[in-house]
Short mmCIF file of C-alpha atoms and ligand atoms in Angstrom, two decimals:
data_model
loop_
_atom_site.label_atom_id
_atom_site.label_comp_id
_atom_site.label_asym_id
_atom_site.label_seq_id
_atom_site.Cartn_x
_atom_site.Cartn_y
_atom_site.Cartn_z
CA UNK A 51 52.62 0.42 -121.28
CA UNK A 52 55.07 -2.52 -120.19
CA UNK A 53 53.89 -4.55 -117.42
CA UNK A 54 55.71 -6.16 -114.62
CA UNK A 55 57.74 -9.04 -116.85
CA UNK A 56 59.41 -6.34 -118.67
CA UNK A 57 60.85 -4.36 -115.93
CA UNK A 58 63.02 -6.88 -114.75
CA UNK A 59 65.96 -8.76 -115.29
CA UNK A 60 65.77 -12.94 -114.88
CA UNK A 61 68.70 -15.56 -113.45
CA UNK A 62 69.51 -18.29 -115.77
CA UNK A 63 67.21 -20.29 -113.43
CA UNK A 64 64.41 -18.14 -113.39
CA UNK A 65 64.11 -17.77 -116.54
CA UNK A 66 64.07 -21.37 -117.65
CA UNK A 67 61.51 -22.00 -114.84
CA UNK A 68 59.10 -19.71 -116.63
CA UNK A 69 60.04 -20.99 -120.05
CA UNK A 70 59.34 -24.47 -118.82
CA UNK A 71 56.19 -23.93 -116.74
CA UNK A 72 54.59 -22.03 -119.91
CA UNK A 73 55.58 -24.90 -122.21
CA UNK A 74 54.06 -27.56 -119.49
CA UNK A 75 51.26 -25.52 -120.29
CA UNK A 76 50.35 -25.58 -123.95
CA UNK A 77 51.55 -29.29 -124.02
CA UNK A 78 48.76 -30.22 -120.81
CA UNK A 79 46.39 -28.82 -123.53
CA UNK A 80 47.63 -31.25 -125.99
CA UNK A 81 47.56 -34.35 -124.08
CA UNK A 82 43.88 -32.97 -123.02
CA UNK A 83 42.76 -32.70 -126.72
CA UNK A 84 43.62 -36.51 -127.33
CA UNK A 85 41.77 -37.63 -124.27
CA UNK A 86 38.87 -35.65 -125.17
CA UNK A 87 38.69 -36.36 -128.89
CA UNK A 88 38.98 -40.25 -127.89
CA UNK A 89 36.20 -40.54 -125.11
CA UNK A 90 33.59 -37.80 -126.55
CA UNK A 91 31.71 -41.32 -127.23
CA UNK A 92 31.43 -42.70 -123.99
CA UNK A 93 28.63 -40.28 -123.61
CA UNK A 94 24.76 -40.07 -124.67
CA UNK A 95 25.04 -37.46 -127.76
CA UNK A 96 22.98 -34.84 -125.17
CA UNK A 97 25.58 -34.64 -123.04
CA UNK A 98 28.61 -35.54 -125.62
CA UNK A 99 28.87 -31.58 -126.65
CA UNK A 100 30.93 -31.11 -123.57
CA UNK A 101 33.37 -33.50 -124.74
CA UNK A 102 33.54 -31.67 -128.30
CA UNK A 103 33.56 -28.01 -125.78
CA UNK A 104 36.24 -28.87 -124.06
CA UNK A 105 38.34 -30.45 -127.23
CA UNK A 106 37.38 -26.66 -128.57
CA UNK A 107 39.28 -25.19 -125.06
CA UNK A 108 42.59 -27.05 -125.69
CA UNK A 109 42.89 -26.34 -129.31
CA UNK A 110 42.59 -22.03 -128.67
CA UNK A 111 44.71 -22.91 -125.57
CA UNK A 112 47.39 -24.26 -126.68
CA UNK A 113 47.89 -21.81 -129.83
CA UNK A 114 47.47 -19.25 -126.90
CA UNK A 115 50.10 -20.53 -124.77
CA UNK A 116 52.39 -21.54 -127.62
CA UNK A 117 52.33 -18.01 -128.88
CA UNK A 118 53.00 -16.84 -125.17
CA UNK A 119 55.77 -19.05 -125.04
CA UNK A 120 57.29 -17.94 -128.50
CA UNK A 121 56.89 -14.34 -127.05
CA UNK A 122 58.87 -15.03 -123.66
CA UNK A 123 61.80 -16.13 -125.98
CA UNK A 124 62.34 -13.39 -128.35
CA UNK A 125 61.57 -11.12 -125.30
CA UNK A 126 64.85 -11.09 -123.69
CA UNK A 127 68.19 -11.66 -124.64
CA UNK A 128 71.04 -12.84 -122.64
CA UNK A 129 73.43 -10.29 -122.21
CA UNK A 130 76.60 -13.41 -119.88
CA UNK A 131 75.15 -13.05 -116.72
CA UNK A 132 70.91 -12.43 -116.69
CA UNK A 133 68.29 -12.27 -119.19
CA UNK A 134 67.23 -8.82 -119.68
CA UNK A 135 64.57 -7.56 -121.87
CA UNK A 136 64.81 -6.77 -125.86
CA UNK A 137 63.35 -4.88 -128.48
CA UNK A 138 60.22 -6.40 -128.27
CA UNK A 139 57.61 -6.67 -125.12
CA UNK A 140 56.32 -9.47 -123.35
CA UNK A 141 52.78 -9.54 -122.90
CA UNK A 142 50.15 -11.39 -120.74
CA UNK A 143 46.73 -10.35 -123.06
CA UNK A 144 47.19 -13.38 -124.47
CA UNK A 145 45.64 -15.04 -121.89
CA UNK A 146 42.71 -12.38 -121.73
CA UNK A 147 41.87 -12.95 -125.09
CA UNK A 148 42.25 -16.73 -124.47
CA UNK A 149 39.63 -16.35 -121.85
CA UNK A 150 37.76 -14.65 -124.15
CA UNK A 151 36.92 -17.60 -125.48
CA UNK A 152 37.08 -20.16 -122.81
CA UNK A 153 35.28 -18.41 -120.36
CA UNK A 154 32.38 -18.46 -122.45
CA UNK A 155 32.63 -22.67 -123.31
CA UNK A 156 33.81 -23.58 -119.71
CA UNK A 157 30.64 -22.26 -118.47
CA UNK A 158 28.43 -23.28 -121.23
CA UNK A 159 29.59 -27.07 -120.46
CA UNK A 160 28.61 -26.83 -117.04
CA UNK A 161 24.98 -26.39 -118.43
CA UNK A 162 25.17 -28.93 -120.73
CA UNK A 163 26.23 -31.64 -118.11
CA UNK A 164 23.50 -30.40 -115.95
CA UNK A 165 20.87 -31.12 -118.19
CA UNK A 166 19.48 -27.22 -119.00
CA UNK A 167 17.71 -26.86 -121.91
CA UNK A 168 15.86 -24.43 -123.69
CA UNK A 169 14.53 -20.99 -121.67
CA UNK A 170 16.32 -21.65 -118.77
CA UNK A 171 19.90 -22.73 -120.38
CA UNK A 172 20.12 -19.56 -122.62
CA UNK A 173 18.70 -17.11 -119.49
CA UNK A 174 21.89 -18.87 -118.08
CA UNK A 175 24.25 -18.95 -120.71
CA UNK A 176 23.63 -15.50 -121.76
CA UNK A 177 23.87 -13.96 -118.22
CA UNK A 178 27.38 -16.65 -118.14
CA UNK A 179 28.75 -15.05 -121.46
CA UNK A 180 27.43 -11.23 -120.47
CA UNK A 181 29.59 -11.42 -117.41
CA UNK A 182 32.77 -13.58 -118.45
CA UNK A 183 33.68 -11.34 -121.02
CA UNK A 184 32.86 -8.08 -118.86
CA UNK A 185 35.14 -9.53 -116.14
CA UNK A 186 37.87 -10.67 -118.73
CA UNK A 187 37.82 -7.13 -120.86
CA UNK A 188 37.69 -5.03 -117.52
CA UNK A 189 40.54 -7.35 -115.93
CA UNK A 190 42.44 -6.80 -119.60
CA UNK A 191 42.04 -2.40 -119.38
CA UNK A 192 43.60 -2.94 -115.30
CA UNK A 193 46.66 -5.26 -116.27
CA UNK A 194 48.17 -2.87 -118.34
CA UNK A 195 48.51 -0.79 -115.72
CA UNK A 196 49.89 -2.85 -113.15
CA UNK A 197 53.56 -1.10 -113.42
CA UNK A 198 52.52 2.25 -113.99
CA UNK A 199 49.06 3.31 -111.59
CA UNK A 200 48.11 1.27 -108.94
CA UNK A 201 44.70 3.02 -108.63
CA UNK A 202 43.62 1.90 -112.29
CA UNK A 203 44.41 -1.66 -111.31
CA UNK A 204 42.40 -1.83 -108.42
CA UNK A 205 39.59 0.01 -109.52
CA UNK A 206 39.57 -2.36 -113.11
CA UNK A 207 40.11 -5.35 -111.09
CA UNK A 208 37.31 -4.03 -108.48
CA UNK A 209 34.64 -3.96 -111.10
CA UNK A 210 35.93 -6.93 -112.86
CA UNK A 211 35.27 -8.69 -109.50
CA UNK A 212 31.92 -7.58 -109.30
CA UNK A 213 31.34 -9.59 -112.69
CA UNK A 214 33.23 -12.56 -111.11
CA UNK A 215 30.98 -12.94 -108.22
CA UNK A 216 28.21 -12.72 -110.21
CA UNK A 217 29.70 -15.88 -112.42
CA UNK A 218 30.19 -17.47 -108.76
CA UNK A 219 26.63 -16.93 -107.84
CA UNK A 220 25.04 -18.37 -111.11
CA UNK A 221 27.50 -21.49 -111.46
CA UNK A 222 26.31 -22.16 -107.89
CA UNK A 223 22.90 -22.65 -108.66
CA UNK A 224 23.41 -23.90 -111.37
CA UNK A 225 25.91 -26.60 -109.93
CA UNK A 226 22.93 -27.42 -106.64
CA UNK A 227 19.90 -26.10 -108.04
CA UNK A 228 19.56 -28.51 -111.64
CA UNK A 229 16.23 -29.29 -113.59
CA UNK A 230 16.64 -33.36 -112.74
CA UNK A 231 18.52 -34.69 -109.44
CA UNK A 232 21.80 -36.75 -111.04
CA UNK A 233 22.16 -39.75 -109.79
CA UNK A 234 24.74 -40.01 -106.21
CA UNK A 235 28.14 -40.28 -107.47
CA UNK A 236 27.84 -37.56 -110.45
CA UNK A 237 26.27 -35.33 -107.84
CA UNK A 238 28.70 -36.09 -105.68
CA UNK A 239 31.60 -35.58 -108.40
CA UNK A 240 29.90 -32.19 -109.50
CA UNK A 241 30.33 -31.20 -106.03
CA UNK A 242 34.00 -31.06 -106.58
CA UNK A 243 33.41 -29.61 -109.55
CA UNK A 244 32.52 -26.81 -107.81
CA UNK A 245 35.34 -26.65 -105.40
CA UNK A 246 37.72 -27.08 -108.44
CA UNK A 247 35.82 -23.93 -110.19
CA UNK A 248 35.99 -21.85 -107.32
CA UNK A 249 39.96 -22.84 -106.11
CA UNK A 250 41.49 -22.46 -109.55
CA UNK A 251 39.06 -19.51 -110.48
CA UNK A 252 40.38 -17.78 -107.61
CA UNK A 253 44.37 -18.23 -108.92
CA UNK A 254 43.37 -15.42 -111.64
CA UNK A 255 43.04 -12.03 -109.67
CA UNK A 256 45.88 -13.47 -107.32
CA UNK A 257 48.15 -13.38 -110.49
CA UNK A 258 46.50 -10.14 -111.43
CA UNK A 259 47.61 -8.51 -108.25
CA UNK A 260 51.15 -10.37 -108.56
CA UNK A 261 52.80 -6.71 -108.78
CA UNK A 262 51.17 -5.26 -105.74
CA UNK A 263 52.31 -8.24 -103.28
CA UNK A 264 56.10 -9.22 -104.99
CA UNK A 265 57.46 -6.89 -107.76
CA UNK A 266 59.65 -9.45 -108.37
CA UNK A 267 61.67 -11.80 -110.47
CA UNK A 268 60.22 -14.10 -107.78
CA UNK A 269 56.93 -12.64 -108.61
CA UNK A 270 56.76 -13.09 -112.37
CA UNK A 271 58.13 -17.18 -111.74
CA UNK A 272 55.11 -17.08 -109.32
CA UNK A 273 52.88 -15.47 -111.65
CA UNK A 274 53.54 -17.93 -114.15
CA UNK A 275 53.76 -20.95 -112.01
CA UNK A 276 49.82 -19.60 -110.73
CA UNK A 277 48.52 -18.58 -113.92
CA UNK A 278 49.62 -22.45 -115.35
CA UNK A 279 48.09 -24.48 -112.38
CA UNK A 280 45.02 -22.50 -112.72
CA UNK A 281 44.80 -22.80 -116.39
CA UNK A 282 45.02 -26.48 -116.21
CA UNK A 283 42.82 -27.40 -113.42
CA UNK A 284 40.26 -24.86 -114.79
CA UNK A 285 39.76 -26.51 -118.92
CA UNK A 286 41.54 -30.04 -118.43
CA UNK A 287 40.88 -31.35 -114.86
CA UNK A 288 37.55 -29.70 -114.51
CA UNK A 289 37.28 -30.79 -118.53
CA UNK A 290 37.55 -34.32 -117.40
CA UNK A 291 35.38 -34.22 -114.33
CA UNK A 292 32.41 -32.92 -116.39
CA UNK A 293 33.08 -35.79 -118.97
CA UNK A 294 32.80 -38.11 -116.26
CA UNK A 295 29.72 -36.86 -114.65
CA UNK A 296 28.30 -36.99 -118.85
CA UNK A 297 29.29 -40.85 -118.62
CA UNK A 298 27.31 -41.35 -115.42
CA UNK A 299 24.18 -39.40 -116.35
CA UNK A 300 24.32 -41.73 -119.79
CA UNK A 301 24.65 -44.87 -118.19
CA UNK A 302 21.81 -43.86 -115.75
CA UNK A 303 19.74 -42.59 -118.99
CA UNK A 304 20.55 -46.29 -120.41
CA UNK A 305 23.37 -45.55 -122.92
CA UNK A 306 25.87 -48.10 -122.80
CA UNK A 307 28.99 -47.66 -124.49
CA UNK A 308 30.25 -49.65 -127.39
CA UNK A 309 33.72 -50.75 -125.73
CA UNK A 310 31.43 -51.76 -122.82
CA UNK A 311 28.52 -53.94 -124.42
CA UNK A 312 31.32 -55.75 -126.24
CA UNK A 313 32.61 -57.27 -123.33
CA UNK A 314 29.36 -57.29 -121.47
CA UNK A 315 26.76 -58.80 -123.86
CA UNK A 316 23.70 -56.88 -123.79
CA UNK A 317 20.26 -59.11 -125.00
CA UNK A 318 18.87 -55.34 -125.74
CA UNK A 319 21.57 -54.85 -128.61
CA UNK A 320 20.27 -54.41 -131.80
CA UNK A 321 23.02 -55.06 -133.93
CA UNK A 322 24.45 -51.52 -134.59
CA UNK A 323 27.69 -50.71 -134.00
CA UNK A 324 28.18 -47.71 -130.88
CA UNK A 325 24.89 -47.99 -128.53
CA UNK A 326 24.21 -50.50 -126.90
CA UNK A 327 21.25 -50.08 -124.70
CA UNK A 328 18.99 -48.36 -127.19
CA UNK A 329 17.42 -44.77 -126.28
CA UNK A 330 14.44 -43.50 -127.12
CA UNK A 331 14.49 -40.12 -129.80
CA UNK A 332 15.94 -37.50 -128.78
CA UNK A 333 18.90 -39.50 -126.93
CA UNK A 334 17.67 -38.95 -123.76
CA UNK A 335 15.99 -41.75 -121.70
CA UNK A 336 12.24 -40.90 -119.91
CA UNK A 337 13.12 -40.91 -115.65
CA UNK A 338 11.24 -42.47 -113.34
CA UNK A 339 8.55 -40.73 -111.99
CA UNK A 340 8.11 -38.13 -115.05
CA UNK A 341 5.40 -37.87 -117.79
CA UNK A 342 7.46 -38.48 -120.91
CA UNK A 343 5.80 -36.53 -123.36
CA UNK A 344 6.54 -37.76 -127.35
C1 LIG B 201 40.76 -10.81 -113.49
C2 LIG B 201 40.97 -9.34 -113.15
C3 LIG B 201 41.04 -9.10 -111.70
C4 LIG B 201 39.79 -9.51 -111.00
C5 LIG B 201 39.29 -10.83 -111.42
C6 LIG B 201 39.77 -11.49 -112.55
C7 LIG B 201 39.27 -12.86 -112.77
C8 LIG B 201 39.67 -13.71 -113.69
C9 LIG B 201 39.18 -15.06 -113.83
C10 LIG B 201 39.58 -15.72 -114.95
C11 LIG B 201 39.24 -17.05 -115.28
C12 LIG B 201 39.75 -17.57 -116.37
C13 LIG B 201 39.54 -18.91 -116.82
C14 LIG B 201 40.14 -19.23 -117.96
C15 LIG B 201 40.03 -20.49 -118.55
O1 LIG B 201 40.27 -20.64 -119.69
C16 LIG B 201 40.22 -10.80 -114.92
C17 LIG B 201 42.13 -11.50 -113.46
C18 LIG B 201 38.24 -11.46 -110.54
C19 LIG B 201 38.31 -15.65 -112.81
C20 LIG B 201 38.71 -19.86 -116.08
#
């Protein structure tokens, strides 16, 4: 079953383009992994998993997208004129499993930043794992179709959509509707959290339906070029906001970070090396207004 990248032939130019978009790729997931790894500590430990998450995302990313890459070379040869395809096949379920995986964490560090916890956060996060992979694994059976029956795509991609706005749904309430109000600016910044979600969310089934609108050289660059933006808005910008809105929440909890009590003395330190403002167990800091229970 050869899908739409085989069917074609690529310029010189065309192909490069999609050689260099899908190495932009794996190497956005590289520079992510040092960022993460380096500021997982400018967060209270509660929220600091979504640092360690998202470190988790670029790692299976970029081996995805580096094998993707490896794949697009040995998939076509260049016979003086175009590149036209080889012995072997090039092949997008890479990504789908990818997703597989990343679905599942993206979504999990969206609770974690929003302070669930026990019933509620694994109601959530098993509805948020039951319906990522069902859309991923139904999206998966339509792609390999997209050359050969147009009615199996739409009808995969149909129910895999049904799964999608389901996702939608739940990371909207879960985004508006969370167990503690967050202080202005990280509710603020997880309001464009949610517009990032939903805009590079959306880039998927537009790249899924890529043969319907432009079977294409034009189409696959475009496909490429979609599925790359979305990939790294979706784990490293959205990656960063949540680490950001995990920073706020601290400092609002009372965690101050090392690199800042050492150039703002703080008369609370206790000597130890990493907090500064010292929390009570459990890392996370009673709020006002609430019975803090021991
Ligand atoms: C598919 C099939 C067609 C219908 C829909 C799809 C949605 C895919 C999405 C994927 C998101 C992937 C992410 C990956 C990050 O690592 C499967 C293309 C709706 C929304 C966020």
């Amino acid at each position: 079953m050869l899908t739409m990248e085989n069917l074609l032939t690529y310029s010189p130019v065309s192909y490069s383009i999609v050689s260099n978009t899908l190495t932009l790729g794996y190497a956005a997931m590289a520079a992510g992994l040092v960022y993460f790894v380096t500021t997982s500590k400018r967060a209270a430990p509660p929220y600091r998993l979504s640092s360690t998450l998202s470190a988790v995302v670029m790692v299976s990313a970029f081996l995805a997208l580096y094998q993707l890459h490896q794949t697009w070379l040995s998939a076509f040869t260049f016979n003086g004129e175009v590149w036209e395809g080889g012995a072997t096949a090039f092949n997008n379920g890479y990504r789908y499993i990818n997703w597989s995986i990343d679905v599942p964490i993206l979504l999990t560090q969206l609770l974690i930043v929003m302070g669930f916890t026990g019933a509620r956060f694994r109601r959530l996060w098993l509805q948020f794992v039951v319906a990522g992979l069902a859309m991923i694994y139904t999206g998966y059976a339509g792609q390999f179709y997209e050359a050969t029956d147009s009615a199996r795509l739409y009808l995969w991609g149909a129910i895999s959509t049904a799964f999608f706005l389901w996702i939608l749904v739940l990371v909207r309430r879960t985004i508006f509707d969370p167990p503690d109000a967050l202080p202005e600016r990280a509710a603020g910044l997880m309001r464009g959290v949610w517009w990032v979600l939903l805009g590079s969310w959306l880039l998927y089934p537009g790249a899924y339906l890529m043969p319907v609108f432009a079977l294409s050289e034009g189409g696959v660059v475009a496909r490429q070029i979609s599925f790359t933006v979305a990939d790294v808005v979706s784990k490293v910008i959205y990656g960063v906001m949540l680490s950001r809105v995990a920073e706020l929440r601290s400092q609002a909890d009372g965690y101050a970070h090392a690199l800042e009590s050492e150039t703002q003395p703080n008369p609370d330190r206790r000597g130890g090396a990493g907090v500064a403002a010292v929390q009570p167990q459990g890392g996370r800091a009673p709020r006002k207004g609430r019975v803090h229970r021991s």
